Short mmCIF file of C-alpha atoms in Angstrom, two decimals:
data_model
loop_
_atom_site.label_atom_id
_atom_site.label_comp_id
_atom_site.label_asym_id
_atom_site.label_seq_id
_atom_site.Cartn_x
_atom_site.Cartn_y
_atom_site.Cartn_z
CA UNK I 30 11.78 -23.31 4.98
CA UNK I 31 14.90 -22.88 3.39
CA UNK I 32 14.82 -21.68 -0.44
CA UNK I 33 18.07 -22.54 -2.27
CA UNK I 34 16.69 -20.03 -5.40
CA UNK I 35 17.79 -16.03 -4.59
CA UNK I 36 14.93 -13.98 -5.74
CA UNK I 37 14.89 -10.28 -5.21
CA UNK I 38 12.76 -10.27 -1.94
CA UNK I 39 15.16 -12.92 -0.03
CA UNK I 40 12.57 -15.55 2.30
CA UNK I 41 9.05 -14.05 0.19
CA UNK I 42 7.67 -16.58 -1.01
CA UNK I 43 6.37 -16.73 -4.14
CA UNK I 44 3.59 -19.09 -6.83
CA UNK I 45 5.08 -21.02 -8.83
CA UNK I 46 4.53 -20.05 -12.57
CA UNK I 47 3.75 -23.65 -14.43
CA UNK I 48 2.18 -22.83 -17.75
CA UNK I 49 0.82 -19.82 -19.68
CA UNK I 50 -1.32 -19.18 -22.88
CA UNK I 51 -2.20 -16.26 -24.40
CA UNK I 52 -3.15 -13.43 -22.18
CA UNK I 53 -2.94 -15.86 -19.22
CA UNK I 54 -0.05 -17.19 -16.68
CA UNK I 55 -1.58 -19.93 -14.52
CA UNK I 56 0.39 -21.00 -10.91
CA UNK I 57 1.01 -24.55 -9.12
CA UNK I 58 -2.74 -24.07 -7.62
CA UNK I 59 -4.57 -23.36 -10.88
CA UNK I 60 -5.36 -19.56 -10.26
CA UNK I 61 -5.11 -17.76 -13.07
CA UNK I 62 -3.78 -14.65 -13.75
CA UNK I 63 -4.16 -11.63 -16.60
CA UNK I 64 -0.76 -10.75 -17.71
CA UNK I 65 -1.37 -6.88 -17.20
CA UNK I 66 2.36 -5.81 -18.46
CA UNK I 67 3.66 -8.73 -20.41
CA UNK I 68 5.90 -9.55 -17.30
CA UNK I 69 8.49 -6.94 -17.27
CA UNK I 70 7.09 -5.89 -20.92
CA UNK I 71 9.17 -8.62 -22.44
CA UNK I 72 5.99 -10.50 -23.58
CA UNK I 73 5.36 -8.35 -26.59
CA UNK I 74 2.87 -11.29 -28.61
CA UNK I 75 1.38 -13.09 -25.47
CA UNK I 76 2.46 -17.17 -24.36
CA UNK I 77 2.39 -20.19 -26.21
CA UNK I 78 3.00 -18.55 -29.62
CA UNK I 79 3.08 -21.84 -31.63
CA UNK I 80 5.13 -20.22 -34.63
CA UNK I 81 8.12 -19.12 -31.99
CA UNK I 82 8.07 -22.63 -30.61
CA UNK I 83 8.39 -24.34 -33.98
CA UNK I 84 11.43 -21.66 -34.91
CA UNK I 85 13.25 -22.71 -31.83
CA UNK I 86 12.72 -26.50 -31.82
CA UNK I 87 13.29 -26.91 -35.60
CA UNK I 88 16.71 -24.31 -34.61
CA UNK I 89 17.71 -26.52 -32.01
CA UNK I 90 17.87 -29.62 -33.69
CA UNK I 91 20.01 -27.91 -36.60
CA UNK I 92 22.33 -25.41 -34.22
CA UNK I 93 21.89 -24.69 -31.08
CA UNK I 94 25.17 -22.34 -30.25
CA UNK I 95 28.10 -21.40 -32.31
CA UNK I 96 30.25 -19.33 -30.75
CA UNK I 97 30.60 -15.72 -31.99
CA UNK I 98 34.31 -15.35 -32.28
CA UNK I 99 34.45 -17.96 -34.53
CA UNK I 100 31.37 -18.71 -36.43
CA UNK I 101 28.51 -16.45 -38.16
CA UNK I 102 25.07 -18.39 -37.52
CA UNK I 103 22.03 -18.05 -40.12
CA UNK I 104 19.11 -16.89 -37.84
CA UNK I 105 21.91 -14.19 -36.40
CA UNK I 106 22.84 -13.15 -40.02
CA UNK I 107 18.79 -13.57 -41.05
CA UNK I 108 18.05 -11.35 -37.50
CA UNK I 109 20.52 -8.49 -38.65
CA UNK I 110 19.25 -8.46 -42.40
CA UNK I 111 15.85 -8.00 -41.00
CA UNK I 112 15.96 -5.49 -38.16
CA UNK I 113 18.28 -3.53 -40.60
CA UNK I 114 15.36 -3.43 -42.95
CA UNK I 115 12.48 -2.68 -40.84
CA UNK I 116 14.68 0.06 -39.48
CA UNK I 117 16.57 2.00 -42.12
CA UNK I 118 19.93 1.04 -39.84
CA UNK I 119 23.23 -0.14 -41.63
CA UNK I 120 24.03 -2.60 -39.00
CA UNK I 121 23.44 -4.34 -36.50
CA UNK I 122 24.86 -5.88 -33.26
CA UNK I 123 23.48 -8.17 -30.66
CA UNK I 124 24.09 -9.37 -27.54
CA UNK I 125 21.24 -11.03 -25.34
CA UNK I 126 19.70 -8.55 -22.55
CA UNK I 127 18.54 -4.82 -22.63
CA UNK I 128 21.51 -4.64 -20.47
CA UNK I 129 24.20 -6.12 -22.02
CA UNK I 130 23.06 -3.67 -25.14
CA UNK I 131 22.54 -0.75 -23.33
CA UNK I 132 26.09 -1.55 -22.67
CA UNK I 133 27.43 -1.91 -25.80
CA UNK I 134 25.97 0.68 -27.43
CA UNK I 135 28.08 2.98 -24.66
CA UNK I 136 31.04 1.25 -25.78
CA UNK I 137 30.68 1.64 -29.06
CA UNK I 138 30.26 5.30 -28.11
CA UNK I 139 33.35 5.64 -26.51
CA UNK I 140 35.33 3.90 -29.61
CA UNK I 141 33.95 5.69 -31.53
CA UNK I 142 35.50 8.74 -30.19
CA UNK I 143 39.42 6.98 -29.70
CA UNK I 144 38.90 5.59 -33.13
CA UNK I 145 39.45 9.74 -33.73
CA UNK I 146 42.61 9.63 -31.72
CA UNK I 147 40.03 12.27 -29.01
CA UNK I 148 38.79 9.99 -26.72
CA UNK I 149 35.83 10.74 -24.11
CA UNK I 150 34.11 9.36 -20.95
CA UNK I 151 31.32 10.36 -19.59
CA UNK I 152 27.55 10.42 -20.90
CA UNK I 153 24.75 12.41 -19.85
CA UNK I 154 21.02 10.54 -19.01
CA UNK I 155 17.71 11.85 -17.07
CA UNK I 156 17.32 11.58 -13.27
CA UNK I 157 15.17 9.92 -13.56
CA UNK I 158 15.49 6.80 -15.98
CA UNK I 159 17.15 2.50 -15.94
CA UNK I 160 19.20 2.00 -18.04
CA UNK I 161 19.81 -1.91 -17.04
CA UNK I 162 22.05 -4.02 -14.46
CA UNK I 163 25.47 -3.79 -15.42
CA UNK I 164 27.63 -0.81 -14.48
CA UNK I 165 27.56 1.40 -17.15
CA UNK I 166 23.75 0.79 -17.80
CA UNK I 167 23.96 1.63 -13.85
CA UNK I 168 25.68 4.28 -14.40
CA UNK I 169 23.58 6.23 -16.73
CA UNK I 170 20.61 5.53 -14.33
CA UNK I 171 18.78 7.76 -12.65
CA UNK I 172 17.44 4.51 -10.45
CA UNK I 173 17.93 5.61 -6.43
CA UNK I 174 16.95 2.05 -5.56
CA UNK I 175 18.85 0.08 -8.18
CA UNK I 176 21.88 2.35 -7.58
CA UNK I 177 22.38 2.12 -4.00
CA UNK I 178 23.94 -0.94 -3.05
CA UNK I 179 26.58 -0.73 -6.39
CA UNK I 180 27.25 3.15 -5.38
CA UNK I 181 30.58 2.65 -4.89
CA UNK I 182 31.48 1.53 -8.81
CA UNK I 183 28.93 3.82 -10.33
CA UNK I 184 29.57 6.44 -11.97
CA UNK I 185 27.01 10.05 -11.59
CA UNK I 186 26.41 10.22 -15.15
CA UNK I 187 22.33 11.23 -14.69
CA UNK I 188 21.76 14.88 -14.80
CA UNK I 189 19.36 15.50 -17.44
CA UNK I 190 16.29 17.43 -16.58
CA UNK I 191 13.74 14.35 -16.58
CA UNK I 192 11.62 14.95 -19.55
CA UNK I 193 8.20 14.62 -16.41
CA UNK I 194 5.91 17.57 -16.98
CA UNK I 195 3.43 15.85 -14.05
CA UNK I 196 6.24 15.82 -11.39
CA UNK I 197 9.06 18.47 -12.78
CA UNK I 198 7.50 20.97 -15.03
CA UNK I 199 6.71 24.72 -12.80
CA UNK I 200 3.53 25.57 -11.28
CA UNK I 201 1.89 27.93 -14.73
CA UNK I 202 5.02 26.37 -17.49
CA UNK I 203 3.49 25.29 -20.62
CA UNK I 204 4.50 21.67 -22.03
CA UNK I 205 6.04 23.42 -24.88
CA UNK I 206 8.35 25.62 -22.47
CA UNK I 207 8.98 22.39 -19.89
CA UNK I 208 10.37 21.07 -23.15
CA UNK I 209 12.25 24.06 -24.70
CA UNK I 210 13.74 24.86 -20.68
CA UNK I 211 15.07 20.88 -20.29
CA UNK I 212 16.98 21.44 -23.81
CA UNK I 213 18.51 23.96 -22.93
CA UNK I 214 19.57 22.88 -19.71
CA UNK I 215 20.77 19.68 -21.94
CA UNK I 216 22.98 21.98 -24.27
CA UNK I 217 24.32 23.75 -20.87
CA UNK I 218 25.47 20.29 -19.37
CA UNK I 219 27.20 18.91 -22.66
CA UNK I 220 30.84 19.21 -22.26
CA UNK I 221 33.76 18.11 -24.35
CA UNK I 222 34.38 14.89 -22.78
CA UNK I 223 30.65 13.84 -23.24
CA UNK I 224 31.17 10.92 -24.92
CA UNK I 225 27.10 10.21 -25.57
CA UNK I 226 22.83 11.66 -24.26
CA UNK I 227 20.92 8.07 -23.42
CA UNK I 228 17.82 8.85 -23.46
CA UNK I 229 14.63 6.63 -23.32
CA UNK I 230 11.99 8.07 -25.29
CA UNK I 231 9.52 6.52 -23.51
CA UNK I 232 10.30 6.06 -19.70
CA UNK I 233 9.68 2.78 -18.50
CA UNK I 234 10.33 1.16 -14.90
CA UNK I 235 11.66 4.46 -13.01
CA UNK I 236 8.64 6.22 -13.66
CA UNK I 237 6.21 4.00 -15.38
CA UNK I 238 5.66 5.79 -19.00
CA UNK I 239 6.84 8.72 -18.81
CA UNK I 240 6.48 10.51 -22.24
CA UNK I 241 8.31 13.57 -23.16
CA UNK I 242 6.61 16.64 -23.98
CA UNK I 243 6.22 16.45 -28.02
CA UNK I 244 9.35 19.25 -28.59
CA UNK I 245 11.65 17.81 -26.80
CA UNK I 246 13.29 14.67 -28.41
CA UNK I 247 13.57 16.90 -30.99
CA UNK I 248 15.27 19.72 -29.72
CA UNK I 249 17.75 17.35 -27.44
CA UNK I 250 18.90 15.41 -31.44
CA UNK I 251 19.24 18.71 -32.45
CA UNK I 252 21.48 20.18 -29.56
CA UNK I 253 23.89 16.88 -30.07
CA UNK I 254 23.98 17.28 -33.45
CA UNK I 255 25.19 21.39 -32.57
CA UNK I 256 27.50 19.53 -29.70
CA UNK I 257 29.37 16.91 -31.57
CA UNK I 258 27.77 14.70 -29.75
CA UNK I 259 26.23 11.15 -29.98
CA UNK I 260 22.52 10.14 -29.40
CA UNK I 261 21.56 6.71 -28.26
CA UNK I 262 17.59 6.12 -27.50
CA UNK I 263 17.23 3.08 -25.24
CA UNK I 264 14.17 1.18 -26.48
CA UNK I 265 14.49 -1.88 -25.00
CA UNK I 266 11.14 -1.13 -23.52
CA UNK I 267 9.45 1.08 -25.16
CA UNK I 268 10.60 -0.60 -29.51
CA UNK I 269 9.45 -2.70 -31.23
CA UNK I 270 5.48 -1.59 -31.38
CA UNK I 271 5.09 -0.89 -27.97
CA UNK I 272 4.19 1.95 -28.18
CA UNK I 273 2.51 2.15 -32.33
CA UNK I 274 5.39 2.63 -34.72
CA UNK I 275 8.28 0.37 -34.66
CA UNK I 276 10.63 2.47 -32.92
CA UNK I 277 9.14 4.64 -30.02
CA UNK I 278 11.86 7.55 -31.48
CA UNK I 279 9.43 7.88 -34.55
CA UNK I 280 7.07 9.75 -33.16
CA UNK I 281 8.76 12.72 -32.80
CA UNK I 282 10.97 11.63 -36.75
CA UNK I 283 14.67 11.62 -34.52
CA UNK I 284 17.19 9.87 -35.67
CA UNK I 285 19.42 8.03 -32.94
CA UNK I 286 22.93 7.29 -33.99
CA UNK I 287 22.50 3.95 -31.99
CA UNK I 288 19.90 2.21 -30.93
CA UNK I 289 19.28 -0.19 -27.95
CA UNK I 290 16.61 -3.12 -28.10
CA UNK I 291 15.49 -5.98 -26.14
CA UNK I 292 12.46 -7.48 -24.26
CA UNK I 293 10.12 -7.46 -27.28
CA UNK I 294 12.70 -8.64 -29.57
CA UNK I 295 12.92 -12.00 -27.94
CA UNK I 296 9.33 -11.85 -26.72
CA UNK I 297 9.58 -13.31 -23.74
CA UNK I 298 10.45 -16.65 -25.93
CA UNK I 299 14.87 -16.74 -25.72
CA UNK I 300 17.18 -13.97 -24.49
CA UNK I 301 18.02 -11.42 -27.26
CA UNK I 302 18.98 -7.94 -27.85
CA UNK I 303 20.44 -5.87 -30.97
CA UNK I 304 21.87 -2.69 -31.01
CA UNK I 305 20.98 -1.17 -34.28
CA UNK I 306 24.31 1.01 -35.03
CA UNK I 307 23.89 3.47 -37.97
CA UNK I 308 27.12 4.39 -40.55
CA UNK I 309 28.65 7.51 -39.23
CA UNK I 310 29.75 4.41 -36.20
CA UNK I 311 30.40 1.83 -38.07
CA UNK I 312 32.26 3.14 -40.15
CA UNK I 313 34.31 5.31 -38.45
CA UNK I 314 35.42 1.82 -36.52
CA UNK I 315 35.65 -0.08 -39.62
CA UNK I 316 37.83 2.48 -40.95
CA UNK I 317 40.34 2.92 -37.69
CA UNK I 318 41.65 0.06 -35.98
CA UNK I 319 38.28 -2.51 -38.11
CA UNK I 320 37.72 -4.07 -34.23
CA UNK I 321 35.11 -4.32 -32.45
CA UNK I 322 36.74 -4.23 -28.63
CA UNK I 323 33.09 -6.19 -26.73
CA UNK I 324 31.04 -9.02 -26.93
CA UNK I 325 29.21 -11.42 -24.97
CA UNK I 326 29.16 -15.53 -24.89
CA UNK I 327 25.96 -15.88 -26.30
CA UNK I 328 25.66 -12.87 -28.41
CA UNK I 329 23.68 -14.24 -31.88
CA UNK I 330 22.92 -17.30 -30.31
CA UNK I 331 20.82 -19.55 -32.85
CA UNK I 332 17.86 -20.30 -30.42
CA UNK I 333 17.76 -16.59 -29.30
CA UNK I 334 17.80 -15.10 -33.25
CA UNK I 335 15.50 -18.34 -34.00
CA UNK I 336 13.49 -16.96 -31.84
CA UNK I 337 13.70 -13.25 -32.23
CA UNK I 338 13.14 -13.77 -36.36
CA UNK I 339 10.15 -15.40 -35.78
CA UNK I 340 9.17 -13.29 -33.29
CA UNK I 341 9.53 -10.08 -35.40
CA UNK I 342 7.96 -12.21 -38.17
CA UNK I 343 4.34 -12.68 -36.55
CA UNK I 344 4.42 -8.66 -35.67
CA UNK I 345 5.10 -7.60 -38.86
CA UNK I 346 3.14 -10.16 -41.40
CA UNK I 347 -0.13 -9.98 -38.29
CA UNK I 348 -0.06 -6.70 -38.61
CA UNK I 349 0.16 -6.11 -34.59
CA UNK I 350 1.53 -2.97 -34.70
CA UNK I 351 -1.66 -0.96 -36.02
CA UNK I 352 -3.69 -3.23 -33.23
CA UNK I 353 -1.13 -1.51 -30.41
CA UNK I 354 -2.72 1.76 -31.47
CA UNK I 355 -6.56 0.83 -31.04
CA UNK I 356 -6.31 -1.29 -28.60
CA UNK I 357 -3.57 1.42 -26.60
CA UNK I 358 -6.43 4.03 -27.25
CA UNK I 359 -9.41 1.51 -25.83
CA UNK I 360 -7.04 0.32 -22.67
CA UNK I 361 -6.52 4.56 -22.38
CA UNK I 362 -9.74 5.43 -22.61
CA UNK I 363 -10.90 2.90 -19.56
CA UNK I 364 -7.97 3.84 -17.44
CA UNK I 365 -9.15 7.67 -17.54
CA UNK I 366 -12.85 6.25 -16.79
CA UNK I 367 -11.06 4.90 -13.36
CA UNK I 368 -10.11 8.57 -12.97
CA UNK I 369 -13.50 9.63 -12.45
CA UNK I 370 -14.03 6.83 -9.78
CA UNK I 371 -10.40 6.55 -7.72
CA UNK I 372 -9.05 9.76 -6.81
CA UNK I 373 -6.13 8.18 -6.57
CA UNK I 374 -4.86 8.36 -9.86
CA UNK I 375 -3.36 11.70 -10.46
CA UNK I 376 -2.73 11.02 -14.07
CA UNK I 377 -2.88 8.35 -16.79
CA UNK I 378 -0.32 8.69 -19.72
CA UNK I 379 2.00 6.59 -22.19
CA UNK I 380 1.92 5.97 -25.91
CA UNK I 381 0.34 2.59 -27.43
CA UNK I 382 0.21 -0.10 -25.16
CA UNK I 383 3.40 1.53 -22.86
CA UNK I 384 0.88 3.00 -20.43
CA UNK I 385 1.46 4.95 -16.93
CA UNK I 386 -0.45 5.28 -13.85
CA UNK I 387 0.39 7.64 -10.99
CA UNK I 388 -0.83 7.24 -8.17
CA UNK I 389 -1.21 10.43 -5.63
CA UNK I 390 -2.65 11.14 -1.99
CA UNK I 391 -4.27 14.38 -2.79
CA UNK I 392 -5.00 14.67 -6.94
CA UNK I 393 -4.94 18.48 -6.38
CA UNK I 394 -1.55 19.09 -5.20
CA UNK I 395 0.38 15.59 -6.39
CA UNK I 396 1.39 14.99 -2.82
CA UNK I 397 2.76 11.69 -2.85
CA UNK I 398 2.60 9.00 -0.12
CA UNK I 399 4.92 8.20 2.36
CA UNK I 400 7.69 6.15 1.58
CA UNK I 401 7.49 7.39 -2.03
CA UNK I 402 6.85 4.07 -4.39
CA UNK I 403 4.88 1.72 -1.78
CA UNK I 404 1.22 2.44 -2.64
CA UNK I 405 2.89 1.17 -6.69
CA UNK I 406 3.96 -2.17 -5.08
CA UNK I 407 1.04 -2.84 -3.01
CA UNK I 408 -1.15 -2.07 -5.94
CA UNK I 409 0.72 -4.73 -7.90
CA UNK I 410 -0.14 -7.26 -4.70
CA UNK I 411 -3.72 -5.71 -4.36
CA UNK I 412 -3.46 -7.03 -8.09
CA UNK I 413 -1.73 -9.82 -8.16
CA UNK I 414 -4.57 -11.31 -5.57
CA UNK I 415 -7.68 -10.43 -7.90
CA UNK I 416 -5.73 -12.39 -10.66
CA UNK I 417 -3.92 -9.20 -12.48
CA UNK I 418 -0.58 -8.96 -13.14
CA UNK I 419 1.06 -4.79 -13.55
CA UNK I 420 4.16 -3.74 -13.21
CA UNK I 421 5.19 -0.93 -10.22
CA UNK I 422 7.77 1.90 -10.79
CA UNK I 423 11.17 1.62 -8.62
CA UNK I 424 12.40 5.03 -9.23
CA UNK I 425 11.87 6.74 -5.91
CA UNK I 426 9.93 9.63 -7.53
CA UNK I 427 6.56 8.37 -7.08
CA UNK I 428 3.93 6.09 -6.69
CA UNK I 429 2.71 4.01 -10.20
CA UNK I 430 2.37 1.37 -12.36
CA UNK I 431 2.87 0.30 -16.08
CA UNK I 432 -0.36 -1.07 -17.80
CA UNK I 433 1.50 -3.59 -21.28
CA UNK I 434 -0.78 -5.91 -21.95
CA UNK I 435 0.23 -8.47 -24.99
CA UNK I 436 -0.61 -6.88 -28.02
CA UNK I 437 -2.96 -9.56 -28.67
CA UNK I 438 -5.24 -8.69 -26.07
CA UNK I 439 -8.98 -9.09 -27.12
CA UNK I 440 -10.91 -6.11 -26.54
CA UNK I 441 -12.79 -8.13 -24.39
CA UNK I 442 -9.26 -8.76 -22.35
CA UNK I 443 -8.60 -5.44 -22.43
CA UNK I 444 -11.94 -5.07 -20.36
CA UNK I 445 -11.25 -7.52 -18.21
CA UNK I 446 -7.57 -6.10 -17.10
CA UNK I 447 -10.25 -2.69 -16.61
CA UNK I 448 -12.42 -4.81 -13.96
CA UNK I 449 -9.81 -6.55 -12.40
CA UNK I 450 -7.86 -3.44 -11.95
CA UNK I 451 -11.05 -0.91 -10.48
CA UNK I 452 -11.86 -3.66 -8.10
CA UNK I 453 -7.65 -3.59 -7.02
CA UNK I 454 -7.39 -0.04 -6.90
CA UNK I 455 -11.14 -0.32 -4.33
CA UNK I 456 -9.77 -2.82 -1.88
CA UNK I 457 -6.56 -0.09 -1.24
CA UNK I 458 -9.46 2.58 -0.87
#
């Protein structure tokens, strides 16, 4: 049958989502799905939140678009001020997607050096990681499957050892020793042509909630400072409360030069993303050319910003970040319990409500399935059949899924998620 709409897998039939409420999605046949991964770790506040919908409707009646080259608009100004107040960063640049925001941060880093008359042209990122689909963002992504079709137009910027203790540590290497080894390796990689190091504080799509050793990010930030290289945190997935702190880097007391936000900023209600910009970067450009040499047509769109303002208001006013901590502890304990009855689970990891479940053929040897990644997809498919949505890793290094339900999930809904995952795992046995 002809399908005019192109999706990820050509010709593949998908259920048609027709409505959603809270943590539930419903297809055209009436089947309910528990959103155990918030879409692609986007719908942090659940579906159908009336306060966000009302804010968007009200804004649409007043102003739906004003080009950023000619006008500022009130929702964009409010969003920038709110993000600065919450994060402590003095400046914000708005875009539409995580990929665009990553690209924006990279271009700001390049311009920072150009303004000083000492241009730099390279970046460093982890061998396992995903930062976006645009050319620059994909160039810093260590994700073979996503890179392959575009390899001819990409750079090999993904050269840092990933802080992935389960797979990359030596046989008898302690976690602190592993962290120090990674920091030393980064020190040797950074040279005078490196504009910035960009990393995900907690890894997302490529490896599923890869959480670094406790000494790694602070050590990496210190090396960047010593080497006079900018440090960029990609918090598109892990930021804005998802790990139990406003910014994930707060777990390790790190202050990057640029922080990339997306996904949860619009919470699935509208496309919007942002880059938090330090005084160091902003003031250098301001005192130089005074012109930011990039931007996007819909950057700072009033509707997207209205949605983001409402979402941030709910996040703070409803005190949801502490809820993420307690819900994350409950969910993680349930996932660890599933390991007792499912030997296919090799590790449970993550922070807050950004958790990863890694699957192995042999728990003792950590052997992967073949082809690598196929079982993660199979588990996500089995889970969908059981009415549970999971997000499989696609970095080509493991079989894993992300478990990341909305912040608004109740304890009973988290228990329902665990029951459905238990049944899904059993169906693979």
